[in-house]
mmCIF file of C-alpha atoms in Angstrom:
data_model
loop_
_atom_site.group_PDB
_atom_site.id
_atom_site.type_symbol
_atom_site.label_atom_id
_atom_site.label_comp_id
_atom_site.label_asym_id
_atom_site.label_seq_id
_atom_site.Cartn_x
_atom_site.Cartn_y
_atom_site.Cartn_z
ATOM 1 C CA UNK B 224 3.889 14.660 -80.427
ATOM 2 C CA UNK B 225 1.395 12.065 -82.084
ATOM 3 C CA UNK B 226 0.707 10.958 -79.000
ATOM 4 C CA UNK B 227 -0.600 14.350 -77.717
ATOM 5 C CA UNK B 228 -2.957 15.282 -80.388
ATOM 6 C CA UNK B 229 -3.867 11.591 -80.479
ATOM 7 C CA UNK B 230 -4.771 11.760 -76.812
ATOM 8 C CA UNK B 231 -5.620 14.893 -76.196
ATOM 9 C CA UNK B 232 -6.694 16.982 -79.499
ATOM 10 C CA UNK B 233 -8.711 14.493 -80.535
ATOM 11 C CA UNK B 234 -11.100 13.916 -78.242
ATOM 12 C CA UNK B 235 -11.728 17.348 -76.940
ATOM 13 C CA UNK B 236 -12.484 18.596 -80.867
ATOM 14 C CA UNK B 237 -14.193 15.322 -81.339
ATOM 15 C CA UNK B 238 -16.280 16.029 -78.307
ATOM 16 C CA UNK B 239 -16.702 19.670 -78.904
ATOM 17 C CA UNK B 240 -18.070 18.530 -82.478
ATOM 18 C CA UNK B 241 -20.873 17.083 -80.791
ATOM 19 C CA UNK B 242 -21.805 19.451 -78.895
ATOM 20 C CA UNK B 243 -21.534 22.233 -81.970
ATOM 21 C CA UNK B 244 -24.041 19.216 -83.924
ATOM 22 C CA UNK B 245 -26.627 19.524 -81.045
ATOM 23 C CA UNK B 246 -26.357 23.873 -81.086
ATOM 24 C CA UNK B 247 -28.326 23.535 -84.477
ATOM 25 C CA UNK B 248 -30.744 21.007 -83.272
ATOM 26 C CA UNK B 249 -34.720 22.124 -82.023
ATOM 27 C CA UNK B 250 -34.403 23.265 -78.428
ATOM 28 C CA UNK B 251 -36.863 21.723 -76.075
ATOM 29 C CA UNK B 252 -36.708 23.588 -73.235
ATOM 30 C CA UNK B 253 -40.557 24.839 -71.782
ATOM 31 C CA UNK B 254 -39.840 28.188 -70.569
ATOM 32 C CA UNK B 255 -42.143 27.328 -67.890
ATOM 33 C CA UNK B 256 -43.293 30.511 -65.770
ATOM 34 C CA UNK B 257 -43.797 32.673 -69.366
ATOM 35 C CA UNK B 258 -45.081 30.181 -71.248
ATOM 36 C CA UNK B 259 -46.729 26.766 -70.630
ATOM 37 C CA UNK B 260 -46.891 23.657 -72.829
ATOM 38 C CA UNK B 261 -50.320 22.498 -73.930
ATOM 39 C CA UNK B 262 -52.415 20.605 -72.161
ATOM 40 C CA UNK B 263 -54.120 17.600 -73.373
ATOM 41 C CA UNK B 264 -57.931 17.259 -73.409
ATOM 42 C CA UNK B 265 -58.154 14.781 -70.848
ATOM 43 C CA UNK B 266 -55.492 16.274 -68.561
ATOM 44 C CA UNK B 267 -56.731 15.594 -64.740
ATOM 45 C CA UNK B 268 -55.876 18.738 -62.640
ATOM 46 C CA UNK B 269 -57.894 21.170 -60.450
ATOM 47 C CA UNK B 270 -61.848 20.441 -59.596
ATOM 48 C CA UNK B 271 -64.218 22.353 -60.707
ATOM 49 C CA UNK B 272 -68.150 22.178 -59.975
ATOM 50 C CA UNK B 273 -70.321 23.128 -62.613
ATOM 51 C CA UNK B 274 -73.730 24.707 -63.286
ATOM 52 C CA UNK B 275 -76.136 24.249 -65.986
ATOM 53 C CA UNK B 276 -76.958 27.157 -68.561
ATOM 54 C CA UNK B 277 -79.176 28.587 -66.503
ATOM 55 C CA UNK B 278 -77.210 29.009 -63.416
ATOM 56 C CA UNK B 279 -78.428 25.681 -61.567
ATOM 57 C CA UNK B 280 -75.659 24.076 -60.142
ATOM 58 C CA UNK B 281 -75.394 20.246 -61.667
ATOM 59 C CA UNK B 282 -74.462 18.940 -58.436
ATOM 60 C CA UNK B 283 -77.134 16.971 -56.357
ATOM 61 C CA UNK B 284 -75.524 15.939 -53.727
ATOM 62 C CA UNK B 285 -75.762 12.326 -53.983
ATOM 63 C CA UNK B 286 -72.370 11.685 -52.437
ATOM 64 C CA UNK B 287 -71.553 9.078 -55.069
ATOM 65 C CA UNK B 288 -67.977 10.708 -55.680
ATOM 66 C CA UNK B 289 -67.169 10.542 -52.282
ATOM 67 C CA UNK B 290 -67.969 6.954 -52.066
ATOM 68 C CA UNK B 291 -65.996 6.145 -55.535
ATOM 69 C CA UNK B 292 -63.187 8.711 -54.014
ATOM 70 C CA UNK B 293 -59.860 6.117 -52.942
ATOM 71 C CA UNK B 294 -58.492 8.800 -51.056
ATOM 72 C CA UNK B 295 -61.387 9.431 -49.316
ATOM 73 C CA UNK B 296 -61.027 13.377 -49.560
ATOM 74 C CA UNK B 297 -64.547 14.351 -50.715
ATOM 75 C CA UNK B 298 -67.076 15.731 -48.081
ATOM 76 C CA UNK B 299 -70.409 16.340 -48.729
ATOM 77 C CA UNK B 300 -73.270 17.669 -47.201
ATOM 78 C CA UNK B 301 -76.402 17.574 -48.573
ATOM 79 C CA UNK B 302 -80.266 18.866 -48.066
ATOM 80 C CA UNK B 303 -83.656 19.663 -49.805
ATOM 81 C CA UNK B 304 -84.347 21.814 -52.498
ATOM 82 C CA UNK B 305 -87.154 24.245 -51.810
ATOM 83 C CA UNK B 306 -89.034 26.164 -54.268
ATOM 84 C CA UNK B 307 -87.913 29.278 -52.764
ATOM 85 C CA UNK B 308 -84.348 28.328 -52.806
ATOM 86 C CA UNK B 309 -83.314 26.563 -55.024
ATOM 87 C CA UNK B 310 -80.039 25.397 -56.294
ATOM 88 C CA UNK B 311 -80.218 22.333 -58.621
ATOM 89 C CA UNK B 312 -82.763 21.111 -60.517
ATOM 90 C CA UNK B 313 -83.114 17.826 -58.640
ATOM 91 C CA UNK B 314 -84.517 17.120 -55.054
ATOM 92 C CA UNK B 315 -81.767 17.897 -53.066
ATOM 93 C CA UNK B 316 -78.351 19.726 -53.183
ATOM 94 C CA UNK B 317 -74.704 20.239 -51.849
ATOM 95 C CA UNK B 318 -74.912 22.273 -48.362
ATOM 96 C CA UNK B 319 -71.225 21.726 -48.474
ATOM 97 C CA UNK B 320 -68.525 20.286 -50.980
ATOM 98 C CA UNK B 321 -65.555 20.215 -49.632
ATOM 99 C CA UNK B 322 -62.314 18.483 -51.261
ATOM 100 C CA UNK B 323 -59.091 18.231 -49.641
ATOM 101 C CA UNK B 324 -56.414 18.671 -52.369
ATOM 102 C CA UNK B 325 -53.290 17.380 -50.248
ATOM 103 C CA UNK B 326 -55.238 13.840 -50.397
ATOM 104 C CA UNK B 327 -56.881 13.926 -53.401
ATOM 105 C CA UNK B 328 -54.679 11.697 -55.861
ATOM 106 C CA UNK B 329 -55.901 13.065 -59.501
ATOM 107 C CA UNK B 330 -57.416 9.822 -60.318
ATOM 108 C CA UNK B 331 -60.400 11.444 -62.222
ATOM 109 C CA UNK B 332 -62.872 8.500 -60.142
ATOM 110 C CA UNK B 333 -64.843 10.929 -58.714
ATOM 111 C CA UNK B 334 -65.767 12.789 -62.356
ATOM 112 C CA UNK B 335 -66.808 8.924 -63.623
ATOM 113 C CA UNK B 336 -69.254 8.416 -60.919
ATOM 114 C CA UNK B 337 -70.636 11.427 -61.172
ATOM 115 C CA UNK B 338 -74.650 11.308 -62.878
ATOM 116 C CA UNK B 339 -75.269 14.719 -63.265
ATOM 117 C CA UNK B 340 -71.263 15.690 -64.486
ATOM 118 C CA UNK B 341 -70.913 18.735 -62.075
ATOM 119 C CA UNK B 342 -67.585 17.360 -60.856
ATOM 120 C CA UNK B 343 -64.884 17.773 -63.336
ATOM 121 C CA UNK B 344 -61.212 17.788 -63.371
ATOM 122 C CA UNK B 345 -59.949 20.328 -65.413
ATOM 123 C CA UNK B 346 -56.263 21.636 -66.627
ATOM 124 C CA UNK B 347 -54.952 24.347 -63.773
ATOM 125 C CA UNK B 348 -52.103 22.442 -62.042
ATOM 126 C CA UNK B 349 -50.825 26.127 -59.974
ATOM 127 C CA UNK B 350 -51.842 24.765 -56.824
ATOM 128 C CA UNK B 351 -49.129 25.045 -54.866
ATOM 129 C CA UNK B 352 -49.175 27.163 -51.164
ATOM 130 C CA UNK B 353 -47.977 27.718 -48.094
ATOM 131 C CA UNK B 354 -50.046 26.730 -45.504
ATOM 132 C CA UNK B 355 -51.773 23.260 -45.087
ATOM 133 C CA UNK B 356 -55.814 24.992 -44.310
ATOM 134 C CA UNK B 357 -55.578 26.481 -47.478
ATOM 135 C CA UNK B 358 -55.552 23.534 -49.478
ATOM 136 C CA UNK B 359 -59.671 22.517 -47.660
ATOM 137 C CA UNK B 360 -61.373 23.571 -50.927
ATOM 138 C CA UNK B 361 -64.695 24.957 -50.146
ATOM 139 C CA UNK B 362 -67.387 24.819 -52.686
ATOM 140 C CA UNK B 363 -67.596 28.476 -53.424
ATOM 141 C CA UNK B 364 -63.946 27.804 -54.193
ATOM 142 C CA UNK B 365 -64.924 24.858 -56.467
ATOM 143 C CA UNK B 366 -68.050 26.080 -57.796
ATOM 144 C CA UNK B 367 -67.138 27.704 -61.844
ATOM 145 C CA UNK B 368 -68.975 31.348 -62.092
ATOM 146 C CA UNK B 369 -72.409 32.246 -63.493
ATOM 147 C CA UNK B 370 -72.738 32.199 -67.031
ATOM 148 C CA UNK B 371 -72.305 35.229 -68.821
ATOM 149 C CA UNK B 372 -76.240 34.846 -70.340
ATOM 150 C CA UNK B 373 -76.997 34.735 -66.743
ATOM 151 C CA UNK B 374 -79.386 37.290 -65.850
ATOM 152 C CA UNK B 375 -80.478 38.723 -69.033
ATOM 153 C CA UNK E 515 -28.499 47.409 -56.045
ATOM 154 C CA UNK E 516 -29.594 50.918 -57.812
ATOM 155 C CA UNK E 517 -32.822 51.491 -55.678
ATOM 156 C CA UNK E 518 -30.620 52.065 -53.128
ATOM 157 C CA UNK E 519 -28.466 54.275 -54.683
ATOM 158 C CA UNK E 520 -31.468 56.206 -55.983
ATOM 159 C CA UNK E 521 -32.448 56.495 -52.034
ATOM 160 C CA UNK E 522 -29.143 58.593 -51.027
ATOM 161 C CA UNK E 523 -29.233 60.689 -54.204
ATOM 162 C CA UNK E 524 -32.475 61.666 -53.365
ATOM 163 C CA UNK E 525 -32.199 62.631 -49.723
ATOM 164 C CA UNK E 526 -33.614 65.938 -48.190
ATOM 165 C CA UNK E 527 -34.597 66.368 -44.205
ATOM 166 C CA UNK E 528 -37.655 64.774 -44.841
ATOM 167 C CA UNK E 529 -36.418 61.329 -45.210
ATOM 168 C CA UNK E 530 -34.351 60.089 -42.727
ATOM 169 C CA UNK E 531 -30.664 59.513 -42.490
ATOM 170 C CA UNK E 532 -31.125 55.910 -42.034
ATOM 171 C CA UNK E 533 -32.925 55.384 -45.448
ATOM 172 C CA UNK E 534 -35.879 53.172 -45.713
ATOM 173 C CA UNK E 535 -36.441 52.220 -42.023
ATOM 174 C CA UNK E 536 -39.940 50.133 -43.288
ATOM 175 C CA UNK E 537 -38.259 47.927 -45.908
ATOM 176 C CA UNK E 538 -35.182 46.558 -43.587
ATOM 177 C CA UNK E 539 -32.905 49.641 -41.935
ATOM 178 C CA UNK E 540 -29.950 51.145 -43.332
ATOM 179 C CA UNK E 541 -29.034 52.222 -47.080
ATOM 180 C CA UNK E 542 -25.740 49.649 -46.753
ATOM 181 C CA UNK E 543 -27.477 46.575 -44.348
ATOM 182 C CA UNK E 544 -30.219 46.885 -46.997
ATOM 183 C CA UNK E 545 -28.250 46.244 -49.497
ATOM 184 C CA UNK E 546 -26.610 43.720 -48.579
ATOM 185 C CA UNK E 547 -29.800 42.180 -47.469
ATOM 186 C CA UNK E 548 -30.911 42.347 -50.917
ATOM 187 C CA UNK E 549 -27.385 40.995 -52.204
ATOM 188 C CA UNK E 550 -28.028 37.847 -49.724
ATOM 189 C CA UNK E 551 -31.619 37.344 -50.921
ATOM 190 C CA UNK E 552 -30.812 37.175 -53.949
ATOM 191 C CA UNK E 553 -27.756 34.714 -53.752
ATOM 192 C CA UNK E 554 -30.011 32.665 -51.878
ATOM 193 C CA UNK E 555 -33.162 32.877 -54.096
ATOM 194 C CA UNK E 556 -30.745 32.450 -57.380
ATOM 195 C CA UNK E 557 -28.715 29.179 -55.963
ATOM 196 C CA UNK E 558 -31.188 27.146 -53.889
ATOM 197 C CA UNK E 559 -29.324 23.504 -54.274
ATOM 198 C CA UNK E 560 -31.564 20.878 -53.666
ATOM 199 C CA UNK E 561 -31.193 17.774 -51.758
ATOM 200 C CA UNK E 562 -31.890 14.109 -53.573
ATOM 201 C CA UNK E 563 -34.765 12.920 -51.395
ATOM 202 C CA UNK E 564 -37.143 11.128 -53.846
ATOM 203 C CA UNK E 565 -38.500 8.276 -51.965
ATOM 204 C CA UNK E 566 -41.360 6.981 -54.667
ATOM 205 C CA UNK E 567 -42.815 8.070 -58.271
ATOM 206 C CA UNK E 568 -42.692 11.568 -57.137
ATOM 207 C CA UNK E 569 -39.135 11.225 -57.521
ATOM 208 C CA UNK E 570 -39.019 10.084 -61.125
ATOM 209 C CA UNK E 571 -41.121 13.621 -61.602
ATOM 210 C CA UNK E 572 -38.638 15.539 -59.912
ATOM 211 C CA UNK E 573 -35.743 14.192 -61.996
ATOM 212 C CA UNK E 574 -37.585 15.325 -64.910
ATOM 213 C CA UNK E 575 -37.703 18.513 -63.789
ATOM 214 C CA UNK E 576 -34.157 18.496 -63.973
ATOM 215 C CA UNK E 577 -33.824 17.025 -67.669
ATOM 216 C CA UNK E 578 -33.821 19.688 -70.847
ATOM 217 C CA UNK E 579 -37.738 20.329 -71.198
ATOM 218 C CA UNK E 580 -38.370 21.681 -67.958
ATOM 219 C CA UNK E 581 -34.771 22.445 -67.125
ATOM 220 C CA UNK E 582 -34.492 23.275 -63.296
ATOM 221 C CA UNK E 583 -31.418 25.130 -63.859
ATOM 222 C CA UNK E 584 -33.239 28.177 -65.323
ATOM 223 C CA UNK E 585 -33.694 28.934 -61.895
ATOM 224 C CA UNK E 586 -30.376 27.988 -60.986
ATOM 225 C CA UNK E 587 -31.082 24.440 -58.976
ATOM 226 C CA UNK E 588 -29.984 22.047 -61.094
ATOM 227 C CA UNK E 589 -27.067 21.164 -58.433
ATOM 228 C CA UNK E 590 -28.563 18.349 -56.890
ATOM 229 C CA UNK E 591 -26.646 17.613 -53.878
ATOM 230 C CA UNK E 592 -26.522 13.946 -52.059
ATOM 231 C CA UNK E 593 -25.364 15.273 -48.483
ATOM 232 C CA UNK E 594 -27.394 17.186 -46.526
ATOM 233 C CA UNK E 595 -24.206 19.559 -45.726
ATOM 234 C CA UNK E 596 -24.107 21.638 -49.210
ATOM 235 C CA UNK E 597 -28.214 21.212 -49.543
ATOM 236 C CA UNK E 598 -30.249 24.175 -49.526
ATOM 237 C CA UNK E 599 -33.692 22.598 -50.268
ATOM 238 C CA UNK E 600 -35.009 19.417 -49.305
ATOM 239 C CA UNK E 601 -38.297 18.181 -51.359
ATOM 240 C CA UNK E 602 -39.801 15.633 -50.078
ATOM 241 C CA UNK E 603 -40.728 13.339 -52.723
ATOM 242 C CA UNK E 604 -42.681 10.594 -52.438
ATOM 243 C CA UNK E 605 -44.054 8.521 -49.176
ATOM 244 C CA UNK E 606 -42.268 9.051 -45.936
ATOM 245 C CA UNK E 607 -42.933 5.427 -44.064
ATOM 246 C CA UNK E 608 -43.010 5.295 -39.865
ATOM 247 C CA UNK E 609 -39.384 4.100 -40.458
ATOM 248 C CA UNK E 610 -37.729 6.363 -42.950
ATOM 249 C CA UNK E 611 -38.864 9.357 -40.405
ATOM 250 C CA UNK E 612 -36.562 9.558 -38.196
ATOM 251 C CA UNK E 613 -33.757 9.505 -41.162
ATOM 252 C CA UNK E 614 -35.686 12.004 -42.549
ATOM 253 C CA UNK E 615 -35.785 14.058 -39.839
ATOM 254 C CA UNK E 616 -31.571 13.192 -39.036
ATOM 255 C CA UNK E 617 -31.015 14.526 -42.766
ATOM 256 C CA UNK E 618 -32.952 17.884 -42.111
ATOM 257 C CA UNK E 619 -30.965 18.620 -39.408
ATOM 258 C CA UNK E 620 -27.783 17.978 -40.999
ATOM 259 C CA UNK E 621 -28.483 20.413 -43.459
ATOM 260 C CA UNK E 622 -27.190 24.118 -42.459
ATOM 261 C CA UNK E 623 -29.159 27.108 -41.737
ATOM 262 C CA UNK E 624 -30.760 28.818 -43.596
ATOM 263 C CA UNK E 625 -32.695 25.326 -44.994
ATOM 264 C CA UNK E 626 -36.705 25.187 -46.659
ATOM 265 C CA UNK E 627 -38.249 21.826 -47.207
ATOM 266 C CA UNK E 628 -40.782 21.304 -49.903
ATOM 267 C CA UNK E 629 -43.765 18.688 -50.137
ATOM 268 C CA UNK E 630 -44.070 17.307 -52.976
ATOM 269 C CA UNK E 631 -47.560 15.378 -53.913
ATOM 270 C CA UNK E 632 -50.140 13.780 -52.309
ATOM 271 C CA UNK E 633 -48.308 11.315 -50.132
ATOM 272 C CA UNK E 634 -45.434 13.631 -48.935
ATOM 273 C CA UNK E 635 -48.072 16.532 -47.616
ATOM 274 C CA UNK E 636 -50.763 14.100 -46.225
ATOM 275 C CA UNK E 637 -50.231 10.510 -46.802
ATOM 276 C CA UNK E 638 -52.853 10.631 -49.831
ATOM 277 C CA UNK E 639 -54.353 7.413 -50.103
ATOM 278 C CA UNK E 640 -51.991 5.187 -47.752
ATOM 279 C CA UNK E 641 -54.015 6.130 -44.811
ATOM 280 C CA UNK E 642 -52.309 3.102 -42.916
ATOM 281 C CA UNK E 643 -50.219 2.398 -39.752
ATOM 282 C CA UNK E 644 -46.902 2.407 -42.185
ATOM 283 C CA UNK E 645 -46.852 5.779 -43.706
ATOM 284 C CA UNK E 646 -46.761 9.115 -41.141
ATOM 285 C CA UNK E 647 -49.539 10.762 -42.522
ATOM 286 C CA UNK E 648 -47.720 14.230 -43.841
ATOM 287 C CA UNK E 649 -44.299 14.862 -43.609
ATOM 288 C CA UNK E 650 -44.977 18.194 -41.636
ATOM 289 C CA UNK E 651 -45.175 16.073 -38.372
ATOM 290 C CA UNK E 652 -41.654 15.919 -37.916
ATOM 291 C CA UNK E 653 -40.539 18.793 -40.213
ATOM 292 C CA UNK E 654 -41.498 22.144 -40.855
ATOM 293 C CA UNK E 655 -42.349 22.454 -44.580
ATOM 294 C CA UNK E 656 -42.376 25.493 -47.047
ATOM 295 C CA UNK E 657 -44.306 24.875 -49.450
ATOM 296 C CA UNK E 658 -46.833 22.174 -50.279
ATOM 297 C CA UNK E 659 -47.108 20.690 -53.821
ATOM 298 C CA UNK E 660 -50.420 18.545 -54.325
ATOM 299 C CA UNK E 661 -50.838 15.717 -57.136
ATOM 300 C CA UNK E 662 -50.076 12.379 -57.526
ATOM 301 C CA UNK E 663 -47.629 12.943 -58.663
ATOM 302 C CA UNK E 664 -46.834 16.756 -59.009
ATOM 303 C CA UNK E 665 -46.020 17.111 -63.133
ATOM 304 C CA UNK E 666 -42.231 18.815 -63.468
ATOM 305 C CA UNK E 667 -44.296 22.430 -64.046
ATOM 306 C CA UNK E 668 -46.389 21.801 -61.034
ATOM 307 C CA UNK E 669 -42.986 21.831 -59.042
ATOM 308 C CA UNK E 670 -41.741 24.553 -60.688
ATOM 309 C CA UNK E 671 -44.721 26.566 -59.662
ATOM 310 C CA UNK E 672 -43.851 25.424 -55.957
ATOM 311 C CA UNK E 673 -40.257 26.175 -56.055
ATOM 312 C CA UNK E 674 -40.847 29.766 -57.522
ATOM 313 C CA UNK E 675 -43.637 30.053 -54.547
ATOM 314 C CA UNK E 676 -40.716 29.279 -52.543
ATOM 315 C CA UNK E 677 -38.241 31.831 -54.302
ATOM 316 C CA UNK E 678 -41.403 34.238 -53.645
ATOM 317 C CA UNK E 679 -41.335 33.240 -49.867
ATOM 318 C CA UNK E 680 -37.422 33.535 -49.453
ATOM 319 C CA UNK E 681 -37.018 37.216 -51.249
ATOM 320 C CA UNK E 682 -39.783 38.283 -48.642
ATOM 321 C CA UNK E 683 -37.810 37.313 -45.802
ATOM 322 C CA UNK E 684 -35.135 39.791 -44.470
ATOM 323 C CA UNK E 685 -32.275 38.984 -42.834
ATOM 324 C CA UNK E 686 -32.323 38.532 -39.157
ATOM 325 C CA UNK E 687 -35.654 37.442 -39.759
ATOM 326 C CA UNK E 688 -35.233 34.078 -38.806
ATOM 327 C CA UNK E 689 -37.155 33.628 -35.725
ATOM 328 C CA UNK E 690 -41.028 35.164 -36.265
ATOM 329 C CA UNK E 691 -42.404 36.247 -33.152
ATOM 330 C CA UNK E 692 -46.197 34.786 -33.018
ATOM 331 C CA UNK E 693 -49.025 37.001 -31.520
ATOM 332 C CA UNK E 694 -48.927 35.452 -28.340
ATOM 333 C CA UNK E 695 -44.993 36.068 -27.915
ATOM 334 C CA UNK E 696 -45.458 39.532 -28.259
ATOM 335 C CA UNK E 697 -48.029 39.886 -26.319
ATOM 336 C CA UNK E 698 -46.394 38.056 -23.402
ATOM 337 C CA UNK E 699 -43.458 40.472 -24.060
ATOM 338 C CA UNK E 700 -45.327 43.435 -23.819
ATOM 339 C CA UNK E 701 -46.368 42.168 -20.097
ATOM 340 C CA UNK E 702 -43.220 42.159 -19.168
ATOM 341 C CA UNK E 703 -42.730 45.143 -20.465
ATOM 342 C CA UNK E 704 -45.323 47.154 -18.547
#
C-alpha cells in the first residue's frame, strides 16, 4: 500500500502541482494572426523606396546598393533627369528598381550604402506567396506613396 | 456544416435539386468536402526538415510564444509516412537533393511543401556549384517564405497562406488542367 502511493500518488500529484504553479504564471503566447508583437526600431523587413517632402523620389540611381548587395538581388536601371520630367532632385534617376525578395538576405547593406537614404528596410515581414514571379519587386511596388501635403 | 443545411431548407424550383452546382456538386459530397477540408486545414503535421538556421526559427515556432499548435501543427513528425507538410528549411546542397526529393515522395497524398527563407526558395547568397539554387527544381512548392531567416510569425503567415490555399481546393481537385490541356481536349472533342 505504501508502495503505491509512494510510486504512483506521488509523482502524478507532485507533477500535477507543477503544472497547477505554471496555470497562474504570465502567458506568453503571441496570438499571432490577431495580434502581433512589437517591432523594434531597427527591425530589417520589407524595402521600401522613399521620396522627399515634396514628392521627389530620393533615389538617384547610383547603383551603389546593388554593388554593396551580397546577394546580388538589386537591379537598377538608371537615366537623366530632364527638366520636363523629372523625378529626383539629382542628375539622374531609377528607370527601374527591381529587388528580388527570394535572394535578398535582410542584411540591411544596401540601406548603409545608400547617400541619398531612399532605400530603407522597414517592419512588414507578410511576404509570403504562392508563386515564385511574384516575389520580382518592381519599383512602383517599392516606391512609398505621395505625401499627403502633396499637391496642395 | 449548417450552410448546407440552410441550402435544402430553402429549396424552391428555382434552385436545383443538386444544390450548389458552382461551389462543388451535391448538398451531401459538399459536405463532406467541407468536412475533409477542414480536417486537413486543422491537422497539417509537419515534417522535421530543417537543414540550417532556418531550422532553429522553425523550432521556435513551435515553442510557447508563437505556439504552432494554435493552428493545430505542433505534431512534428520524423517519417515522411504520417507528414502532411514538408518545409524546407534551410540550404538544400547538390547532395542532400536527391534525399530530399526520396523523402517527398515517401510522404502520402495529399502532401504541400513549404520554402522557407532565402536559401530554400532561391539559394540566396550561396550562388555556388554546391547548393541547387531553389528547392522548386526538384519539388513542387506551396508556398514561398522569404528572409534570412523567416522570424517564427513570418512562417506563420506562410502556413496560414497555405491553410488559405488548401480550404480553396475541392476534392477531386487534384490534378488542374492547364490552358493548353483543355484546349487540346476540346480538339479532340470537335
Amino acid at each position: 500500500m505504501t508502495n503505491i502511493i509512494r510510486d504512483i500518488v506521488w509523482p502524478i500529484a507532485s507533477g500535477m502541482g507543477i503544472t497547477l504553479k505554471r496555470l497562474k504564471e504570465r502567458k506568453v503566447t503571441v496570438f499571432y494572426p490577431e495580434e502581433k508583437r512589437p517591432t523594434f526600431p531597427r527591425t530589417r523587413w520589407r524595402h521600401v523606396l522613399t521620396r522627399y517632402d515634396n514628392g521627389l523620389e530620393r533615389c538617384i540611381g547610383c547603383s551603389l546598393c546593388a554593388g554593396a548587395c551580397p546577394a546580388k538581388c538589386i537591379y537598377i536601371d538608371s537615366a537623366e533627369n530632364t527638366d520636363e520630367e523629372r523625378y529626383s532632385p539629382g542628375e539622374r534617376y531609377a528607370v527601374r528598381y527591381e529587388i528580388n525578395m527570394l535572394r535578398c538576405i535582410f542584411c540591411g547593406y544596401c540601406q548603409d550604402a545608400c547617400p541619398t537614404g531612399a532605400i530603407v528596410l522597414r517592419d512588414d515581414f507578410e511576404l509570403s506567396d504562392y508563386n515564385r514571379e511574384d516575389f520580382l519587386y518592381t519599383k512602383e511596388m517599392l516606391l512609398e506613396p505621395m505625401p499627403i501635403s502633396f499637391g496642395k | 456544416m449548417p450552410r448546407r443545411i440552410e441550402t435544402i431548407a430553402y429549396h424552391d424550383s428555382a434552385t436545383p435539386p443538386i444544390g450548389d452546382i458552382q461551389h462543388g456538386g451535391g448538398v451531401l459530397m459538399g459536405a463532406i468536402d467541407d468536412l475533409v477540408r477542414e480536417a486537413r486545414v486543422g491537422s497539417l503535421w509537419p515534417l522535421t526538415f530543417g537543414l540550417a538556421c532556418c531550422a532553429i526559427e522553425m523550432m521556435s515556432t513551435v515553442a510557447a510564444k508563437f505556439d504552432i499548435s494554435r493552428f493545430g501543427m505542433e505534431a512534428f513528425r520524423a517519417t515522411p509516412r504520417q507528414a502532411d507538410v514538408m518545409i524546407v528549411a534551410g540550404r538544400v546542397s547538390k547532395k542532400m537533393g536527391p534525399v530530399l526529393r526520396q523523402i517527398y515522395d515517401q510522404m502520402p497524398e495529399p502532401k504541400w511543401v513549404i520554402s522557407m527563407g532565402a536559401c530554400a526558395s532561391s539559394g540566396g547568397v550561396y550562388n555556388n556549384y554546391a547548393i541547387i539554387q531553389g528547392v522548386d527544381q526538384i519539388v513542387p512548392v506551396d508556398v514561398y517564405v522569404p528572409g534570412c531567416p523567416p522570424s517564427p510569425d513570418a512562417l506563420l503567415y506562410g502556413l496560414i497562406k497555405l491553410q488559405t490555399k488548401i480550404r480553396g481546393k475541392r476534392l477531386g481537385g487534384l490534378i488542374e488542367l492547364t490552358p493548353r490541356t483543355l484546349e487540346q481536349a476540346d480538339d479532340q472533342h470537335h
